[in-house]
One Martini backbone bead per residue (centre of mass of N, CA, C, O) as a GRO file, in nm:
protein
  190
    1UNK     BB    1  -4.964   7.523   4.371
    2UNK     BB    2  -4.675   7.596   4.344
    3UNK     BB    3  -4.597   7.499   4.624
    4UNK     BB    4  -4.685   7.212   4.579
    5UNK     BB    5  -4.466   7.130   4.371
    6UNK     BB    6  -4.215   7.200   4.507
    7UNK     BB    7  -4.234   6.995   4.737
    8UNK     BB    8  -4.279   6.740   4.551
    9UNK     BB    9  -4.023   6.789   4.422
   10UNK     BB   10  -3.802   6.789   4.671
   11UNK     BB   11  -3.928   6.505   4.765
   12UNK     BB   12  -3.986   6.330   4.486
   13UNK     BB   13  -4.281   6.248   4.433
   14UNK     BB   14  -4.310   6.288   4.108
   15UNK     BB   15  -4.063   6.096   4.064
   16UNK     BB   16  -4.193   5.831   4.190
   17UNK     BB   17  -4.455   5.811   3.984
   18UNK     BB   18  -4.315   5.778   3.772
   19UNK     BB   19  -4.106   5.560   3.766
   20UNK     BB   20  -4.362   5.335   3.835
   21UNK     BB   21  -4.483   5.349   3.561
   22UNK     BB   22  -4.224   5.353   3.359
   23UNK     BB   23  -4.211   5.026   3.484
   24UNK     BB   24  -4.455   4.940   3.265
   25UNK     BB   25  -4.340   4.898   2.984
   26UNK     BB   26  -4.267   4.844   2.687
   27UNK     BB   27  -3.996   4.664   2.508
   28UNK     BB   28  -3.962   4.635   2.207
   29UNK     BB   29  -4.008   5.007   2.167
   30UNK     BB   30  -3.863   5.257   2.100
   31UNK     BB   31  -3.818   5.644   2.144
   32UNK     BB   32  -3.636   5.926   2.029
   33UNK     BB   33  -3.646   6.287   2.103
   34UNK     BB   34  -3.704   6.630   2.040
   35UNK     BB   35  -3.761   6.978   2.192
   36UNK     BB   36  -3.857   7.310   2.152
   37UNK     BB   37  -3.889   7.593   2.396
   38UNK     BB   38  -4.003   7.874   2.523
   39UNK     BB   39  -3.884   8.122   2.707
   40UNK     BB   40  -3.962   8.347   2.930
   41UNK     BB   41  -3.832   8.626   3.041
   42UNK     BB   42  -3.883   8.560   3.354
   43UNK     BB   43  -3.731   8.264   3.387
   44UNK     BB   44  -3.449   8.367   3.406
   45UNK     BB   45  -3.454   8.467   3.694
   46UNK     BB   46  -3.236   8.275   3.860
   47UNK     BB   47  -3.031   8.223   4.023
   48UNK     BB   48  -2.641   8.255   4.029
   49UNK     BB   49  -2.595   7.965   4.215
   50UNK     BB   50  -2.748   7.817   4.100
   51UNK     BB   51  -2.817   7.561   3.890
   52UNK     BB   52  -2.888   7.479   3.580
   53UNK     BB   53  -3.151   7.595   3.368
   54UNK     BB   54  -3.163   7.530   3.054
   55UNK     BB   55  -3.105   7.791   2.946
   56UNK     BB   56  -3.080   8.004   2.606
   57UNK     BB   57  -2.982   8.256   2.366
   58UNK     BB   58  -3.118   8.268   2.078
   59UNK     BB   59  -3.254   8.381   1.801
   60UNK     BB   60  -3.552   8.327   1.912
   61UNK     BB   61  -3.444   8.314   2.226
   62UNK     BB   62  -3.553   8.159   2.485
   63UNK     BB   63  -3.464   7.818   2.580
   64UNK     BB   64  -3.543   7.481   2.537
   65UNK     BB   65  -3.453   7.121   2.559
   66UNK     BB   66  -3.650   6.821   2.512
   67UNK     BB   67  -3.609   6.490   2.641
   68UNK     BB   68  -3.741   6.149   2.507
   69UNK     BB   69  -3.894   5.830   2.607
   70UNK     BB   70  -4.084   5.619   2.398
   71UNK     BB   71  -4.333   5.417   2.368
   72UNK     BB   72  -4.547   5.295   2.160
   73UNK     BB   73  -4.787   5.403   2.314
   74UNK     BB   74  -4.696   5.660   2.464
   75UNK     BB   75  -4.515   5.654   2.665
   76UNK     BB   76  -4.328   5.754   2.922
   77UNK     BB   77  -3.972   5.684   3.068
   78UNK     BB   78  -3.811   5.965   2.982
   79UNK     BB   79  -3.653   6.255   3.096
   80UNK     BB   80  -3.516   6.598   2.967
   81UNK     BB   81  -3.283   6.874   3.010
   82UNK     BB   82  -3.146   7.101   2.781
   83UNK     BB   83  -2.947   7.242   2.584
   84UNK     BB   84  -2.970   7.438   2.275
   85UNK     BB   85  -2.678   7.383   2.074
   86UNK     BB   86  -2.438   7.220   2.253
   87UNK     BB   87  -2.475   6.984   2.100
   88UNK     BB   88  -2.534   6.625   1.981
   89UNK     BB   89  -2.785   6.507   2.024
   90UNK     BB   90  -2.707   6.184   2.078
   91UNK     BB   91  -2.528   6.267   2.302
   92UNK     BB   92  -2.702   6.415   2.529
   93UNK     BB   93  -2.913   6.127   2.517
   94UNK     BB   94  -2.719   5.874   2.645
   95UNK     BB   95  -2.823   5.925   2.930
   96UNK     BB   96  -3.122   5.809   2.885
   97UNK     BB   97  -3.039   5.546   2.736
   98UNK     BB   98  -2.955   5.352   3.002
   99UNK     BB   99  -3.253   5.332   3.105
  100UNK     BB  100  -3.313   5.175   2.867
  101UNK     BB  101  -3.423   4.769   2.666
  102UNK     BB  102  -3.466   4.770   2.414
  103UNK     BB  103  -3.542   4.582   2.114
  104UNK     BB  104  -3.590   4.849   1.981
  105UNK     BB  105  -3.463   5.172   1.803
  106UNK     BB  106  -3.637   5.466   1.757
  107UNK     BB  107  -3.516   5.725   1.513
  108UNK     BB  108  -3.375   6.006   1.384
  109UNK     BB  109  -3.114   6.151   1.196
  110UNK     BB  110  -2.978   6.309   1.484
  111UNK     BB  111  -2.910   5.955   1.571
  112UNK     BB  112  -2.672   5.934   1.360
  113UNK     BB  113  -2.437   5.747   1.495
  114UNK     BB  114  -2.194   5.548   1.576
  115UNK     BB  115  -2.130   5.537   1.895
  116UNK     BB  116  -2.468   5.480   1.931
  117UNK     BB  117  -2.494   5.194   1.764
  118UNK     BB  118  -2.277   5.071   1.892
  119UNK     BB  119  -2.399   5.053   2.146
  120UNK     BB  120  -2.669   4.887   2.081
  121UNK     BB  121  -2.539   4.635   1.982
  122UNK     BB  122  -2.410   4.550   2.243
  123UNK     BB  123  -2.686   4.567   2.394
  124UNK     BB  124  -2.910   4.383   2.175
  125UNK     BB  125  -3.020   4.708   1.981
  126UNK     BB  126  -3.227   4.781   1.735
  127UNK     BB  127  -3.166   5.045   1.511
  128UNK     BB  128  -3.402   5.261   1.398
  129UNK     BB  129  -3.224   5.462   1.182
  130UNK     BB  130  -3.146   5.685   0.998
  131UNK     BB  131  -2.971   5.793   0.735
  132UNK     BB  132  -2.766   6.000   0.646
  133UNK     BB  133  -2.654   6.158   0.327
  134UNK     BB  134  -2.328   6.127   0.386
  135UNK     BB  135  -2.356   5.843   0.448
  136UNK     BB  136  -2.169   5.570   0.278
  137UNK     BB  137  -2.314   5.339   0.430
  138UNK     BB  138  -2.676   5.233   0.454
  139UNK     BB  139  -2.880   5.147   0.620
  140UNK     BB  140  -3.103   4.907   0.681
  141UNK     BB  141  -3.444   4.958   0.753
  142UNK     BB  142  -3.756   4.923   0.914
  143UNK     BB  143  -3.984   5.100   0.825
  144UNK     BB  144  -4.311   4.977   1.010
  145UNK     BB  145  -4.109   5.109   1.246
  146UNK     BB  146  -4.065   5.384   1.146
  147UNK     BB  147  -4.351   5.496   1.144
  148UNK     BB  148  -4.392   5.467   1.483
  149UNK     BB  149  -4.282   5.778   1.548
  150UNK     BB  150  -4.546   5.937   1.571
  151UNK     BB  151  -4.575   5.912   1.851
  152UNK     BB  152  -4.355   6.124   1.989
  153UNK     BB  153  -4.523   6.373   1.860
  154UNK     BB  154  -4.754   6.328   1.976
  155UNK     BB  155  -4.652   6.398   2.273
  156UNK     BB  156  -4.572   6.639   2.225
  157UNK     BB  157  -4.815   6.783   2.169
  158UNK     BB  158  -4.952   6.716   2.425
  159UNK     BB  159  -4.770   6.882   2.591
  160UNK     BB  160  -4.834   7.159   2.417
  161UNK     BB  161  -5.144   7.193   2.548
  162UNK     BB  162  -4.966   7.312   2.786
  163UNK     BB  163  -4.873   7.656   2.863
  164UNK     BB  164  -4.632   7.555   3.063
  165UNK     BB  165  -4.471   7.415   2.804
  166UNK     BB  166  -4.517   7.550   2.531
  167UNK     BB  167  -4.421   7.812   2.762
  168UNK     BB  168  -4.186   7.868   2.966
  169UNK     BB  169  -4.219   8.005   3.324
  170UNK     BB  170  -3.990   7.861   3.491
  171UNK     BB  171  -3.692   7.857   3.654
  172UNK     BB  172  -3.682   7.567   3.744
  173UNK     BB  173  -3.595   7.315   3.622
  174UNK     BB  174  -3.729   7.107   3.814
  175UNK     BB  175  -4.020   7.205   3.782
  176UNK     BB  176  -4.033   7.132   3.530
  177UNK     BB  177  -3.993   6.833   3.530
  178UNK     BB  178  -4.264   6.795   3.686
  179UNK     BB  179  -4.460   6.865   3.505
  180UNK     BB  180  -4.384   6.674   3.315
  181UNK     BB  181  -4.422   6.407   3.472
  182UNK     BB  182  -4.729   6.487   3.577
  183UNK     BB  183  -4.821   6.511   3.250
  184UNK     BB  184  -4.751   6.232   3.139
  185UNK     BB  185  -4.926   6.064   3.382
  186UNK     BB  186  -5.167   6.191   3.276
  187UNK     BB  187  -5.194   6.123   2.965
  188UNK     BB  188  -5.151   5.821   3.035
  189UNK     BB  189  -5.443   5.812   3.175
  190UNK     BB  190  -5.573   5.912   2.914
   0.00000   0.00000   0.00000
């Protein structure tokens, strides 16, 4: 099974099943937020010639870090693996922000910065983002859309009902890649 996924992983079949069906979502608002997992001691012996395998070890140990944008159905439209603690999450994030153009853009406040605000409105895309307490003017915001974040939670505990997502056991990134995106077409079909 293995040897399966690594051959479809590397010919792309799996991440073209994805991006066809992701290009299929609802375009209204979408949603956007990350998790962190953790990573099995074994995990990490990956060749340290090859490309990073976005491992990092943390205080409660070796970690890896899902950024996802999923439609108000709760599809998955990208998917993202980083470094937890590189630095802000908004910022990290911002390349799969790309992706997608939706019309309203819900997120937590780990994603109330300026310049991706700004970057949204520029784009004619209304962010329904709480904003911090620190932040000196508050943005006023739509809650029943801020409601329909719960949609991402859930997407993400489905996820983590799969032992091998729950906790990392691949040593190489794009494997784990390929997982989440064979397991959210998994999902998006139930």
């Amino acid at each position: 099974m293995h040897r399966r996924l690594r051959r479809w992983c590397e010919s792309g079949v799996i991440e073209r099943i994805f991006r066809h069906l992701a290009a299929e979502h609802d375009n209204a608002s979408m949603m956007t937020d990350s998790t962190i997992v953790r990573a099995h001691q074994h995990s990490a012996g990956a060749r340290k010639k090859s490309v990073d395998q976005a491992i990092v070890p943390l205080r409660g140990g070796l970690t890896t870090n899902i950024h996802a944008i999923v439609d108000v159905a709760g599809k998955a439209v990208a998917l993202s693996l980083t470094h937890p603690g590189k630095g802000q999450t908004s910022l990290i994030a911002e390349p799969l922000l790309d992706e997608v153009d939706p019309e309203g853009f819900i997120a937590d406040k780990a994603y109330d910065a300026a310049p991706l605000i700004e970057k949204f409105e520029k784009r004619g895309i209304t962010p329904v983002i709480l904003s911090k307490k620190n932040r000196r003017n508050p943005r006023k915001i739509l809650f029943l859309l801020y409601k329909k974040r719960n949609t991402i939670e859930r997407f993400f505990a489905r996820l983590k009902q799969f032992r091998g997502i729950a906790t990392r056991y691949d040593k190489l990134k794009s494997t784990l890649l390929a997982a989440l995106q064979l397991l959210s077409v998994i999902i998006e079909i139930n």
